[in-house]
PDB file of C-alpha atoms in Angstrom:
ATOM      1  CA  MET A  73      28.804 -14.092 -26.705  1.00  0.00           C
ATOM      2  CA  ASN A  74      30.195 -16.015 -23.784  1.00  0.00           C
ATOM      3  CA  ARG A  75      28.068 -17.794 -21.204  1.00  0.00           C
ATOM      4  CA  HIS A  76      28.663 -15.074 -18.590  1.00  0.00           C
ATOM      5  CA  ASP A  77      27.042 -12.432 -20.820  1.00  0.00           C
ATOM      6  CA  ALA A  78      23.784 -14.345 -21.247  1.00  0.00           C
ATOM      7  CA  PRO A  79      20.895 -13.172 -19.062  1.00  0.00           C
ATOM      8  CA  CYS A  80      20.204 -15.571 -16.213  1.00  0.00           C
ATOM      9  CA  GLU A  81      16.652 -16.666 -15.758  1.00  0.00           C
ATOM     10  CA  GLU A  82      15.441 -17.157 -12.237  1.00  0.00           C
ATOM     11  CA  PRO A  83      14.653 -20.839 -11.616  1.00  0.00           C
ATOM     12  CA  ALA A  84      10.929 -21.555 -11.266  1.00  0.00           C
ATOM     13  CA  GLU A  85      11.305 -22.807  -7.684  1.00  0.00           C
ATOM     14  CA  HIS A  86      12.962 -19.522  -6.694  1.00  0.00           C
ATOM     15  CA  LEU A  87      10.079 -17.565  -8.171  1.00  0.00           C
ATOM     16  CA  ARG A  88       7.554 -19.807  -6.383  1.00  0.00           C
ATOM     17  CA  PHE A  89       9.443 -19.420  -3.098  1.00  0.00           C
ATOM     18  CA  ALA A  90       9.375 -15.624  -3.404  1.00  0.00           C
ATOM     19  CA  ALA A  91       5.668 -15.747  -4.239  1.00  0.00           C
ATOM     20  CA  HIS A  92       5.040 -18.041  -1.260  1.00  0.00           C
ATOM     21  CA  LEU A  93       6.805 -15.603   1.022  1.00  0.00           C
ATOM     22  CA  ASN A  94       4.666 -12.782  -0.331  1.00  0.00           C
ATOM     23  CA  GLU A  95       1.246 -14.505  -0.370  1.00  0.00           C
ATOM     24  CA  PRO A  96       0.491 -14.356   3.369  1.00  0.00           C
ATOM     25  CA  ARG A  97       1.629 -10.723   3.519  1.00  0.00           C
ATOM     26  CA  GLN A  98      -1.072  -9.691   1.058  1.00  0.00           C
ATOM     27  CA  VAL A  99      -3.984 -10.338   3.428  1.00  0.00           C
ATOM     28  CA  ALA A 100      -5.375  -8.154   6.170  1.00  0.00           C
ATOM     29  CA  ASP A 101      -4.232  -8.527   9.746  1.00  0.00           C
ATOM     30  CA  LEU A 102      -4.745 -12.063  10.985  1.00  0.00           C
ATOM     31  CA  GLY A 103      -6.194 -13.566   7.798  1.00  0.00           C
ATOM     32  CA  GLU A 104      -3.154 -15.403   6.533  1.00  0.00           C
ATOM     33  CA  ALA A 105      -4.331 -18.937   7.395  1.00  0.00           C
ATOM     34  CA  ALA A 106      -5.746 -19.592   3.904  1.00  0.00           C
ATOM     35  CA  PRO A 107      -2.629 -18.420   2.025  1.00  0.00           C
ATOM     36  CA  VAL A 108      -0.403 -20.400   4.408  1.00  0.00           C
ATOM     37  CA  GLY A 109      -2.497 -23.502   3.794  1.00  0.00           C
ATOM     38  CA  SER A 110      -2.243 -22.878   0.064  1.00  0.00           C
ATOM     39  CA  VAL A 111       1.551 -22.578   0.213  1.00  0.00           C
ATOM     40  CA  LEU A 112       1.706 -25.934   2.000  1.00  0.00           C
ATOM     41  CA  THR A 113       0.065 -27.612  -1.003  1.00  0.00           C
ATOM     42  CA  ASP A 114       3.116 -26.907  -3.181  1.00  0.00           C
ATOM     43  CA  ARG A 115       4.644 -30.069  -4.638  1.00  0.00           C
ATOM     44  CA  ASP A 116       8.042 -29.073  -3.253  1.00  0.00           C
ATOM     45  CA  GLN A 117       7.311 -29.614   0.423  1.00  0.00           C
ATOM     46  CA  ALA A 118      10.757 -28.585   1.662  1.00  0.00           C
ATOM     47  CA  MET A 119      10.484 -25.253  -0.112  1.00  0.00           C
ATOM     48  CA  ALA A 120       6.899 -24.722   1.030  1.00  0.00           C
ATOM     49  CA  ARG A 121       7.781 -25.536   4.649  1.00  0.00           C
ATOM     50  CA  SER A 122      10.733 -23.146   4.502  1.00  0.00           C
ATOM     51  CA  ALA A 123       8.558 -20.316   3.191  1.00  0.00           C
ATOM     52  CA  VAL A 124       5.887 -20.940   5.824  1.00  0.00           C
ATOM     53  CA  LEU A 125       8.468 -21.206   8.601  1.00  0.00           C
ATOM     54  CA  ARG A 126       9.906 -17.823   7.627  1.00  0.00           C
ATOM     55  CA  HIS A 127       6.419 -16.366   7.647  1.00  0.00           C
ATOM     56  CA  LEU A 128       5.561 -17.900  11.021  1.00  0.00           C
ATOM     57  CA  ASP A 129       8.735 -16.647  12.654  1.00  0.00           C
ATOM     58  CA  ARG A 130       8.368 -13.181  11.140  1.00  0.00           C
ATOM     59  CA  ARG A 131       4.730 -12.790  12.207  1.00  0.00           C
ATOM     60  CA  ALA A 132       5.108 -14.476  15.577  1.00  0.00           C
ATOM     61  CA  GLY A 133       8.127 -12.307  16.280  1.00  0.00           C
ATOM     62  CA  ALA A 134       6.073  -9.218  15.529  1.00  0.00           C
ATOM     63  CA  LEU A 135       3.008 -10.372  17.470  1.00  0.00           C
ATOM     64  CA  HIS A 136       4.260 -12.470  20.371  1.00  0.00           C
ATOM     65  CA  LEU A 137       4.398  -9.642  22.902  1.00  0.00           C
ATOM     66  CA  GLY A 138       0.921  -8.327  22.095  1.00  0.00           C
ATOM     67  CA  PRO A 139      -2.660  -9.434  22.663  1.00  0.00           C
ATOM     68  CA  ALA A 140      -3.250 -10.628  19.079  1.00  0.00           C
ATOM     69  CA  SER A 141      -0.670 -13.385  19.489  1.00  0.00           C
ATOM     70  CA  ASP A 142      -2.992 -16.086  20.828  1.00  0.00           C
ATOM     71  CA  ARG A 143      -5.695 -15.621  18.186  1.00  0.00           C
ATOM     72  CA  TRP A 144      -3.098 -15.579  15.409  1.00  0.00           C
ATOM     73  CA  ALA A 145      -1.386 -18.722  16.764  1.00  0.00           C
ATOM     74  CA  GLU A 146      -4.712 -20.585  16.833  1.00  0.00           C
ATOM     75  CA  SER A 147      -5.408 -19.783  13.182  1.00  0.00           C
ATOM     76  CA  MET A 148      -1.867 -20.767  12.180  1.00  0.00           C
ATOM     77  CA  ALA A 149      -2.108 -24.011  14.165  1.00  0.00           C
ATOM     78  CA  GLN A 150      -5.103 -24.994  12.052  1.00  0.00           C
ATOM     79  CA  ALA A 151      -3.356 -24.003   8.814  1.00  0.00           C
ATOM     80  CA  THR A 152      -0.196 -25.982   9.656  1.00  0.00           C
ATOM     81  CA  ALA A 153      -1.782 -28.941  11.474  1.00  0.00           C
ATOM     82  CA  GLY A 154      -0.571 -31.407   8.840  1.00  0.00           C
ATOM     83  CA  ASP A 155       3.095 -30.529   9.354  1.00  0.00           C
ATOM     84  CA  PRO A 156       4.595 -31.698  12.672  1.00  0.00           C
ATOM     85  CA  PHE A 157       7.658 -29.437  12.394  1.00  0.00           C
ATOM     86  CA  LEU A 158       5.646 -26.254  11.816  1.00  0.00           C
ATOM     87  CA  ALA A 159       3.150 -27.237  14.511  1.00  0.00           C
ATOM     88  CA  ALA A 160       6.003 -27.756  16.969  1.00  0.00           C
ATOM     89  CA  ARG A 161       7.457 -24.328  16.155  1.00  0.00           C
ATOM     90  CA  LEU A 162       4.082 -22.714  16.757  1.00  0.00           C
ATOM     91  CA  ARG A 163       3.831 -24.460  20.125  1.00  0.00           C
ATOM     92  CA  GLU A 164       7.181 -22.972  21.147  1.00  0.00           C
ATOM     93  CA  TRP A 165       6.241 -19.348  20.556  1.00  0.00           C
ATOM     94  CA  PRO A 166       3.925 -19.129  23.630  1.00  0.00           C
ATOM     95  CA  LEU A 167       6.816 -20.343  25.810  1.00  0.00           C
ATOM     96  CA  LEU A 168       9.086 -17.714  24.302  1.00  0.00           C
ATOM     97  CA  ARG A 169       6.325 -15.171  24.917  1.00  0.00           C
ATOM     98  CA  ALA A 170       6.023 -16.188  28.568  1.00  0.00           C
ATOM     99  CA  ILE A 171       9.787 -15.918  29.005  1.00  0.00           C
ATOM    100  CA  ALA A 172       9.957 -12.540  27.244  1.00  0.00           C
ATOM    101  CA  LEU A 173       7.057 -11.136  29.277  1.00  0.00           C
ATOM    102  CA  ARG A 174       8.429 -12.688  32.469  1.00  0.00           C
ATOM    103  CA  ARG A 175       5.281 -14.661  33.079  1.00  0.00           C
ATOM    104  CA  SER A 176       5.299 -18.030  34.753  1.00  0.00           C
ATOM    105  CA  TRP A 177       6.594 -20.948  32.702  1.00  0.00           C
ATOM    106  CA  ASP A 178       7.503 -24.553  33.385  1.00  0.00           C
ATOM    107  CA  ARG A 179      11.204 -24.792  34.212  1.00  0.00           C
ATOM    108  CA  ASP A 180      11.519 -28.044  32.252  1.00  0.00           C
ATOM    109  CA  ALA A 181       9.899 -26.623  29.106  1.00  0.00           C
ATOM    110  CA  PRO A 182      12.934 -24.833  27.657  1.00  0.00           C
ATOM    111  CA  LEU A 183      15.112 -27.867  28.284  1.00  0.00           C
ATOM    112  CA  ALA A 184      12.671 -30.081  26.374  1.00  0.00           C
ATOM    113  CA  SER A 185      12.363 -27.586  23.524  1.00  0.00           C
ATOM    114  CA  SER A 186      14.197 -27.265  20.231  1.00  0.00           C
ATOM    115  CA  GLY A 187      17.643 -25.781  19.824  1.00  0.00           C
ATOM    116  CA  TRP A 188      15.990 -22.794  18.142  1.00  0.00           C
ATOM    117  CA  LEU A 189      13.855 -22.035  21.204  1.00  0.00           C
ATOM    118  CA  GLN A 190      16.820 -22.502  23.513  1.00  0.00           C
ATOM    119  CA  ARG A 191      18.937 -20.061  21.492  1.00  0.00           C
ATOM    120  CA  GLU A 192      16.143 -17.488  21.454  1.00  0.00           C
ATOM    121  CA  ALA A 193      15.489 -17.854  25.187  1.00  0.00           C
ATOM    122  CA  ALA A 194      19.215 -17.718  25.970  1.00  0.00           C
ATOM    123  CA  ALA A 195      19.291 -14.225  24.516  1.00  0.00           C
ATOM    124  CA  ALA A 196      16.191 -13.115  26.450  1.00  0.00           C
ATOM    125  CA  SER A 197      16.031 -10.779  29.420  1.00  0.00           C
ATOM    126  CA  ASP A 198      14.542 -13.305  31.860  1.00  0.00           C
ATOM    127  CA  ALA A 199      17.349 -14.128  34.274  1.00  0.00           C
ATOM    128  CA  GLU A 200      15.863 -17.473  35.303  1.00  0.00           C
ATOM    129  CA  ALA A 201      15.672 -18.712  31.699  1.00  0.00           C
ATOM    130  CA  VAL A 202      19.133 -17.420  30.846  1.00  0.00           C
ATOM    131  CA  GLU A 203      20.695 -18.960  33.954  1.00  0.00           C
ATOM    132  CA  LEU A 204      18.960 -22.279  33.297  1.00  0.00           C
ATOM    133  CA  LEU A 205      20.226 -22.374  29.713  1.00  0.00           C
ATOM    134  CA  ALA A 206      23.727 -21.221  30.636  1.00  0.00           C
ATOM    135  CA  GLU A 207      23.978 -24.311  32.798  1.00  0.00           C
ATOM    136  CA  HIS A 208      21.786 -26.873  31.027  1.00  0.00           C
ATOM    137  CA  GLY A 209      21.365 -25.728  27.422  1.00  0.00           C
ATOM    138  CA  ARG A 210      21.492 -28.574  24.921  1.00  0.00           C
ATOM    139  CA  THR A 211      24.353 -27.199  22.846  1.00  0.00           C
ATOM    140  CA  ARG A 212      27.552 -25.333  23.498  1.00  0.00           C
ATOM    141  CA  ARG A 213      26.211 -22.514  21.327  1.00  0.00           C
ATOM    142  CA  THR A 214      23.159 -22.130  23.588  1.00  0.00           C
ATOM    143  CA  ARG A 215      25.209 -22.266  26.782  1.00  0.00           C
ATOM    144  CA  THR A 216      27.714 -19.749  25.396  1.00  0.00           C
ATOM    145  CA  THR A 217      24.956 -17.364  24.300  1.00  0.00           C
ATOM    146  CA  ALA A 218      23.331 -17.562  27.718  1.00  0.00           C
ATOM    147  CA  ARG A 219      26.616 -17.053  29.576  1.00  0.00           C
ATOM    148  CA  ALA A 220      27.438 -14.050  27.400  1.00  0.00           C
ATOM    149  CA  ARG A 221      23.979 -12.642  28.126  1.00  0.00           C
ATOM    150  CA  LEU A 222      24.591 -13.068  31.849  1.00  0.00           C
ATOM    151  CA  GLU A 223      28.015 -11.443  31.656  1.00  0.00           C
ATOM    152  CA  HIS A 224      27.224  -8.584  29.300  1.00  0.00           C
ATOM    153  CA  GLY A 225      23.481  -8.178  29.019  1.00  0.00           C
ATOM    154  CA  GLN A 226      22.673  -8.644  32.687  1.00  0.00           C
ATOM    155  CA  PRO A 227      19.076  -9.873  32.500  1.00  0.00           C
ATOM    156  CA  HIS A 228      16.936  -9.028  35.492  1.00  0.00           C
TER     157      HIS A 228
END
């Protein structure tokens, strides 16, 4: 038997990561704060943070245009309070929500935000945000995305 014929066992950290991605999905509606907090106690902090970040972005993406967004964000802010990176990401979702819903937002906020937020906002339909990022986005990728949106997507 050669080594390519032997069954491959999934590494333990891969199994834990998959379980961590699944844990918050197993609870009703907005009750995922406890499972998220539990995931963040994993000894592999990079893996735990990655799993929680995926969860936050997935759920925030699904909720950010609706009324449940604020209540969910508050519960997640408590669950992730010990992690500055996750807390910062959660603070950016309301800005993205304001841009997406074309509500008022501070013109300096996107420019002071992460590259992730800038890329997301550059692809939005709010002309003011897209124009701002086409001109002043932090990276070439952000500026290019925003310019393409202006040329082809025509935000209004």
